[in-house]
């Protein structure tokens, strides 16, 4: 059973930056496509970015050019560098792990970390 633990959330002013981390334990990290999602109050959870075991990335338009996803397989950790933050980025941010045999079906979720961007 894998466990994902996010950290790095907090309160930041608009235009500022934060870096989120997600540390994984359990099954082989390198066999999972990892992703960052967020959920704002009253809204559905949305995908932001994903990264393959080999480091290939893709981003949703809402964060493209502002957020960067990365991973360190040696530390079983992924990161989300968030720049030029906007008040509408306020949400709970979650990391997720999809086994490479079935990407798009999330096997594990973290507990989430709150990001609040003030105007």
Short mmCIF file of N, CA and C in Angstrom, two decimals:
data_model
loop_
_atom_site.label_atom_id
_atom_site.label_comp_id
_atom_site.label_asym_id
_atom_site.label_seq_id
_atom_site.Cartn_x
_atom_site.Cartn_y
_atom_site.Cartn_z
N UNK A 1 0.84 -1.19 0.00
CA UNK A 1 0.00 0.00 0.00
C UNK A 1 0.88 1.24 0.00
N UNK A 2 0.68 2.13 -0.96
CA UNK A 2 1.49 3.33 -1.06
C UNK A 2 0.89 4.44 -0.22
N UNK A 3 1.75 5.35 0.16
CA UNK A 3 1.29 6.53 0.89
C UNK A 3 1.93 7.75 0.26
N UNK A 4 1.11 8.76 0.01
CA UNK A 4 1.59 10.01 -0.56
C UNK A 4 1.36 11.12 0.45
N UNK A 5 2.38 11.93 0.70
CA UNK A 5 2.27 13.00 1.68
C UNK A 5 2.73 14.30 1.04
N UNK A 6 1.80 15.24 0.91
CA UNK A 6 2.12 16.55 0.36
C UNK A 6 2.59 17.51 1.45
N UNK A 7 3.38 18.47 1.04
CA UNK A 7 3.82 19.54 1.93
C UNK A 7 4.15 20.76 1.10
N UNK A 8 4.30 21.89 1.79
CA UNK A 8 4.74 23.11 1.11
C UNK A 8 3.65 24.12 0.86
N UNK A 9 2.41 23.79 1.19
CA UNK A 9 1.34 24.76 1.00
C UNK A 9 1.44 25.89 2.01
N UNK A 10 0.62 26.90 1.80
CA UNK A 10 0.62 28.03 2.72
C UNK A 10 -0.07 29.23 2.12
N UNK A 11 0.17 30.38 2.74
CA UNK A 11 -0.43 31.64 2.31
C UNK A 11 0.63 32.47 1.59
N UNK A 12 0.28 32.97 0.41
CA UNK A 12 1.22 33.77 -0.38
C UNK A 12 0.45 34.89 -1.05
N UNK A 13 1.12 35.98 -1.32
CA UNK A 13 0.48 37.09 -2.03
C UNK A 13 0.45 36.81 -3.52
N UNK A 14 -0.50 37.41 -4.19
CA UNK A 14 -0.58 37.29 -5.64
C UNK A 14 0.74 37.72 -6.27
N UNK A 15 1.17 36.95 -7.27
CA UNK A 15 2.45 37.20 -7.92
C UNK A 15 3.60 36.43 -7.30
N UNK A 16 3.37 35.85 -6.14
CA UNK A 16 4.41 35.11 -5.45
C UNK A 16 4.55 33.68 -5.94
N UNK A 17 5.41 32.94 -5.22
CA UNK A 17 5.72 31.56 -5.60
C UNK A 17 5.64 30.64 -4.40
N UNK A 18 5.38 29.38 -4.69
CA UNK A 18 5.43 28.30 -3.70
C UNK A 18 5.93 27.05 -4.39
N UNK A 19 6.57 26.18 -3.63
CA UNK A 19 6.94 24.87 -4.17
C UNK A 19 6.31 23.79 -3.29
N UNK A 20 5.49 22.98 -3.91
CA UNK A 20 4.88 21.85 -3.22
C UNK A 20 5.74 20.60 -3.43
N UNK A 21 5.71 19.74 -2.43
CA UNK A 21 6.39 18.45 -2.52
C UNK A 21 5.39 17.35 -2.22
N UNK A 22 5.65 16.18 -2.78
CA UNK A 22 4.84 15.00 -2.51
C UNK A 22 5.79 13.83 -2.37
N UNK A 23 5.91 13.33 -1.15
CA UNK A 23 6.79 12.21 -0.88
C UNK A 23 5.99 10.91 -0.88
N UNK A 24 6.52 9.93 -1.60
CA UNK A 24 5.83 8.65 -1.73
C UNK A 24 6.57 7.56 -0.98
N UNK A 25 5.81 6.66 -0.40
CA UNK A 25 6.38 5.49 0.22
C UNK A 25 5.55 4.28 -0.19
N UNK A 26 6.17 3.11 -0.20
CA UNK A 26 5.44 1.92 -0.57
C UNK A 26 5.93 1.35 -1.89
N UNK A 27 4.99 0.98 -2.78
CA UNK A 27 5.36 0.34 -4.05
C UNK A 27 6.33 1.18 -4.88
N UNK A 28 6.96 0.54 -5.81
CA UNK A 28 8.02 1.16 -6.60
C UNK A 28 7.57 2.45 -7.25
N UNK A 29 8.14 3.54 -6.79
CA UNK A 29 7.77 4.87 -7.24
C UNK A 29 7.96 5.03 -8.74
N UNK A 30 9.01 4.44 -9.26
CA UNK A 30 9.37 4.63 -10.66
C UNK A 30 8.39 3.94 -11.61
N UNK A 31 7.42 3.20 -11.10
CA UNK A 31 6.45 2.57 -11.96
C UNK A 31 5.12 3.33 -11.99
N UNK A 32 5.15 4.58 -11.51
CA UNK A 32 3.92 5.36 -11.43
C UNK A 32 4.06 6.68 -12.18
N UNK A 33 3.01 6.97 -12.95
CA UNK A 33 2.83 8.31 -13.48
C UNK A 33 2.28 9.16 -12.34
N UNK A 34 2.92 10.28 -12.08
CA UNK A 34 2.52 11.12 -10.96
C UNK A 34 1.84 12.38 -11.46
N UNK A 35 0.91 12.87 -10.67
CA UNK A 35 0.19 14.07 -11.09
C UNK A 35 -0.12 14.98 -9.93
N UNK A 36 -0.37 16.24 -10.27
CA UNK A 36 -0.86 17.22 -9.31
C UNK A 36 -2.27 17.64 -9.74
N UNK A 37 -3.15 17.70 -8.76
CA UNK A 37 -4.53 18.13 -8.94
C UNK A 37 -4.81 19.22 -7.91
N UNK A 38 -5.93 19.90 -8.09
CA UNK A 38 -6.38 20.82 -7.06
C UNK A 38 -7.91 20.85 -7.04
N UNK A 39 -8.41 21.27 -5.89
CA UNK A 39 -9.85 21.41 -5.74
C UNK A 39 -10.15 22.67 -4.94
N UNK A 40 -10.84 23.59 -5.59
CA UNK A 40 -11.25 24.82 -4.94
C UNK A 40 -12.64 24.62 -4.33
N UNK A 41 -13.00 25.42 -3.33
CA UNK A 41 -14.32 25.28 -2.70
C UNK A 41 -15.44 25.37 -3.74
N UNK A 42 -16.34 24.39 -3.69
CA UNK A 42 -17.48 24.40 -4.58
C UNK A 42 -17.19 23.96 -6.00
N UNK A 43 -15.97 23.53 -6.26
CA UNK A 43 -15.59 23.12 -7.61
C UNK A 43 -15.10 21.67 -7.61
N UNK A 44 -15.09 21.08 -8.80
CA UNK A 44 -14.58 19.73 -8.94
C UNK A 44 -13.05 19.72 -8.91
N UNK A 45 -12.52 18.59 -8.51
CA UNK A 45 -11.07 18.43 -8.55
C UNK A 45 -10.61 18.47 -10.00
N UNK A 46 -9.53 19.20 -10.26
CA UNK A 46 -9.03 19.33 -11.64
C UNK A 46 -7.57 18.94 -11.72
N UNK A 47 -7.24 18.31 -12.85
CA UNK A 47 -5.86 17.94 -13.13
C UNK A 47 -5.08 19.19 -13.52
N UNK A 48 -3.85 19.29 -13.03
CA UNK A 48 -2.98 20.41 -13.37
C UNK A 48 -1.82 19.98 -14.25
N UNK A 49 -1.14 18.91 -13.85
CA UNK A 49 0.07 18.49 -14.55
C UNK A 49 0.36 17.04 -14.21
N UNK A 50 1.05 16.36 -15.14
CA UNK A 50 1.43 14.98 -14.91
C UNK A 50 2.87 14.79 -15.38
N UNK A 51 3.52 13.78 -14.79
CA UNK A 51 4.89 13.48 -15.18
C UNK A 51 5.08 11.97 -15.19
N UNK A 52 5.69 11.47 -16.26
CA UNK A 52 5.92 10.04 -16.41
C UNK A 52 7.15 9.62 -15.60
N UNK A 53 7.36 8.32 -15.43
CA UNK A 53 8.57 7.88 -14.74
C UNK A 53 9.85 8.38 -15.40
N UNK A 54 9.83 8.55 -16.70
CA UNK A 54 11.01 9.03 -17.42
C UNK A 54 11.15 10.54 -17.46
N UNK A 55 10.14 11.26 -16.93
CA UNK A 55 10.23 12.71 -16.85
C UNK A 55 9.47 13.48 -17.90
N UNK A 56 8.73 12.81 -18.76
CA UNK A 56 7.89 13.52 -19.72
C UNK A 56 6.74 14.18 -18.98
N UNK A 57 6.44 15.42 -19.39
CA UNK A 57 5.44 16.19 -18.67
C UNK A 57 4.33 16.67 -19.59
N UNK A 58 3.18 16.91 -19.00
CA UNK A 58 2.13 17.63 -19.70
C UNK A 58 1.36 18.47 -18.70
N UNK A 59 0.85 19.58 -19.20
CA UNK A 59 0.21 20.59 -18.36
C UNK A 59 -1.16 20.98 -18.92
N UNK A 60 -2.06 21.27 -18.01
CA UNK A 60 -3.32 21.87 -18.42
C UNK A 60 -3.09 23.35 -18.70
N UNK A 61 -3.92 23.90 -19.58
CA UNK A 61 -3.72 25.29 -20.00
C UNK A 61 -3.75 26.27 -18.83
N UNK A 62 -4.52 25.97 -17.81
CA UNK A 62 -4.69 26.90 -16.69
C UNK A 62 -3.38 27.17 -15.95
N UNK A 63 -2.41 26.27 -16.05
CA UNK A 63 -1.15 26.46 -15.33
C UNK A 63 0.07 26.48 -16.26
N UNK A 64 -0.15 26.24 -17.53
CA UNK A 64 0.96 26.18 -18.47
C UNK A 64 1.73 27.51 -18.47
N UNK A 65 3.04 27.42 -18.33
CA UNK A 65 3.87 28.61 -18.31
C UNK A 65 4.08 29.19 -16.93
N UNK A 66 3.30 28.75 -15.95
CA UNK A 66 3.45 29.27 -14.58
C UNK A 66 3.90 28.18 -13.60
N UNK A 67 3.43 26.95 -13.80
CA UNK A 67 3.75 25.85 -12.90
C UNK A 67 4.68 24.87 -13.60
N UNK A 68 5.55 24.24 -12.81
CA UNK A 68 6.47 23.23 -13.33
C UNK A 68 6.44 22.01 -12.44
N UNK A 69 6.17 20.87 -13.04
CA UNK A 69 6.19 19.60 -12.30
C UNK A 69 7.53 18.92 -12.55
N UNK A 70 8.06 18.29 -11.51
CA UNK A 70 9.31 17.55 -11.63
C UNK A 70 9.28 16.39 -10.66
N UNK A 71 10.22 15.48 -10.84
CA UNK A 71 10.28 14.34 -9.94
C UNK A 71 11.73 13.94 -9.71
N UNK A 72 11.97 13.39 -8.54
CA UNK A 72 13.27 12.83 -8.18
C UNK A 72 13.02 11.39 -7.78
N UNK A 73 13.28 10.48 -8.70
CA UNK A 73 12.99 9.07 -8.43
C UNK A 73 13.85 8.52 -7.30
N UNK A 74 15.04 9.07 -7.11
CA UNK A 74 15.91 8.60 -6.04
C UNK A 74 15.35 8.94 -4.66
N UNK A 75 14.50 9.97 -4.61
CA UNK A 75 13.89 10.39 -3.35
C UNK A 75 12.41 10.04 -3.29
N UNK A 76 11.90 9.40 -4.36
CA UNK A 76 10.47 9.07 -4.43
C UNK A 76 9.61 10.29 -4.15
N UNK A 77 9.95 11.38 -4.79
CA UNK A 77 9.28 12.66 -4.51
C UNK A 77 9.01 13.39 -5.82
N UNK A 78 7.85 14.02 -5.87
CA UNK A 78 7.57 14.94 -6.97
C UNK A 78 7.39 16.34 -6.41
N UNK A 79 7.50 17.30 -7.29
CA UNK A 79 7.42 18.70 -6.89
C UNK A 79 6.49 19.45 -7.85
N UNK A 80 5.96 20.54 -7.35
CA UNK A 80 5.22 21.46 -8.20
C UNK A 80 5.70 22.87 -7.85
N UNK A 81 6.48 23.44 -8.74
CA UNK A 81 6.92 24.82 -8.58
C UNK A 81 5.84 25.72 -9.17
N UNK A 82 5.30 26.59 -8.33
CA UNK A 82 4.20 27.45 -8.74
C UNK A 82 4.67 28.91 -8.69
N UNK A 83 4.68 29.55 -9.84
CA UNK A 83 5.09 30.95 -9.95
C UNK A 83 3.92 31.81 -10.43
N UNK A 84 4.07 33.10 -10.25
CA UNK A 84 3.03 34.05 -10.70
C UNK A 84 1.65 33.62 -10.20
N UNK A 85 1.57 33.31 -8.92
CA UNK A 85 0.31 32.82 -8.37
C UNK A 85 -0.77 33.89 -8.39
N UNK A 86 -2.00 33.41 -8.58
CA UNK A 86 -3.17 34.27 -8.67
C UNK A 86 -4.16 33.88 -7.58
N UNK A 87 -5.03 34.79 -7.17
CA UNK A 87 -6.04 34.41 -6.17
C UNK A 87 -6.87 33.19 -6.59
N UNK A 88 -7.10 33.04 -7.87
CA UNK A 88 -7.89 31.89 -8.34
C UNK A 88 -7.14 30.57 -8.27
N UNK A 89 -5.86 30.62 -7.90
CA UNK A 89 -5.11 29.39 -7.65
C UNK A 89 -5.37 28.84 -6.25
N UNK A 90 -6.10 29.58 -5.45
CA UNK A 90 -6.42 29.12 -4.10
C UNK A 90 -7.22 27.83 -4.15
N UNK A 91 -6.71 26.80 -3.47
CA UNK A 91 -7.33 25.47 -3.51
C UNK A 91 -6.56 24.54 -2.60
N UNK A 92 -7.11 23.35 -2.42
CA UNK A 92 -6.35 22.25 -1.83
C UNK A 92 -5.68 21.50 -2.97
N UNK A 93 -4.38 21.31 -2.85
CA UNK A 93 -3.59 20.66 -3.88
C UNK A 93 -3.28 19.23 -3.47
N UNK A 94 -3.49 18.32 -4.41
CA UNK A 94 -3.30 16.90 -4.16
C UNK A 94 -2.31 16.31 -5.15
N UNK A 95 -1.52 15.36 -4.69
CA UNK A 95 -0.75 14.57 -5.65
C UNK A 95 -1.42 13.21 -5.80
N UNK A 96 -1.14 12.58 -6.93
CA UNK A 96 -1.77 11.32 -7.27
C UNK A 96 -0.79 10.42 -8.01
N UNK A 97 -1.00 9.13 -7.87
CA UNK A 97 -0.13 8.15 -8.51
C UNK A 97 -0.97 7.18 -9.34
N UNK A 98 -0.63 7.07 -10.63
CA UNK A 98 -1.28 6.14 -11.55
C UNK A 98 -0.26 5.12 -12.00
N UNK A 99 -0.57 3.84 -11.83
CA UNK A 99 0.38 2.84 -12.29
C UNK A 99 0.57 2.94 -13.80
N UNK A 100 1.78 2.71 -14.28
CA UNK A 100 2.08 2.86 -15.71
C UNK A 100 1.25 1.92 -16.58
N UNK A 101 0.76 0.82 -16.01
CA UNK A 101 -0.03 -0.12 -16.80
C UNK A 101 -1.44 0.41 -17.07
N UNK A 102 -1.86 1.46 -16.34
CA UNK A 102 -3.21 1.98 -16.50
C UNK A 102 -3.25 3.47 -16.15
N UNK A 103 -2.50 4.29 -16.90
CA UNK A 103 -2.50 5.72 -16.61
C UNK A 103 -3.89 6.31 -16.83
N UNK A 104 -4.27 7.22 -15.99
CA UNK A 104 -5.61 7.79 -16.05
C UNK A 104 -6.51 7.23 -14.98
N UNK A 105 -6.11 6.11 -14.41
CA UNK A 105 -6.82 5.53 -13.27
C UNK A 105 -5.93 5.68 -12.05
N UNK A 106 -6.34 6.56 -11.15
CA UNK A 106 -5.49 6.87 -10.01
C UNK A 106 -5.56 5.77 -8.97
N UNK A 107 -4.38 5.30 -8.58
CA UNK A 107 -4.29 4.26 -7.57
C UNK A 107 -4.20 4.83 -6.16
N UNK A 108 -3.51 5.97 -6.05
CA UNK A 108 -3.28 6.55 -4.73
C UNK A 108 -3.40 8.06 -4.78
N UNK A 109 -3.94 8.62 -3.69
CA UNK A 109 -4.05 10.06 -3.50
C UNK A 109 -3.36 10.46 -2.21
N UNK A 110 -2.82 11.67 -2.22
CA UNK A 110 -2.35 12.25 -0.97
C UNK A 110 -3.50 12.89 -0.23
N UNK A 111 -3.19 13.43 0.95
CA UNK A 111 -4.24 14.01 1.80
C UNK A 111 -4.52 15.46 1.45
N UNK A 112 -3.63 16.08 0.67
CA UNK A 112 -3.84 17.45 0.23
C UNK A 112 -3.11 18.47 1.09
N UNK A 113 -2.77 19.58 0.46
CA UNK A 113 -2.15 20.70 1.17
C UNK A 113 -2.81 21.99 0.68
N UNK A 114 -3.14 22.87 1.61
CA UNK A 114 -3.88 24.09 1.27
C UNK A 114 -2.95 25.15 0.74
N UNK A 115 -3.34 25.74 -0.37
CA UNK A 115 -2.65 26.90 -0.93
C UNK A 115 -3.65 28.05 -0.97
N UNK A 116 -3.29 29.16 -0.37
CA UNK A 116 -4.14 30.34 -0.36
C UNK A 116 -3.36 31.52 -0.93
N UNK A 117 -3.91 32.14 -1.95
CA UNK A 117 -3.26 33.28 -2.59
C UNK A 117 -4.10 34.52 -2.32
N UNK A 118 -3.50 35.48 -1.65
CA UNK A 118 -4.23 36.71 -1.32
C UNK A 118 -4.00 37.77 -2.40
N UNK A 119 -5.01 38.60 -2.58
CA UNK A 119 -4.91 39.64 -3.62
C UNK A 119 -4.31 40.92 -3.07
#
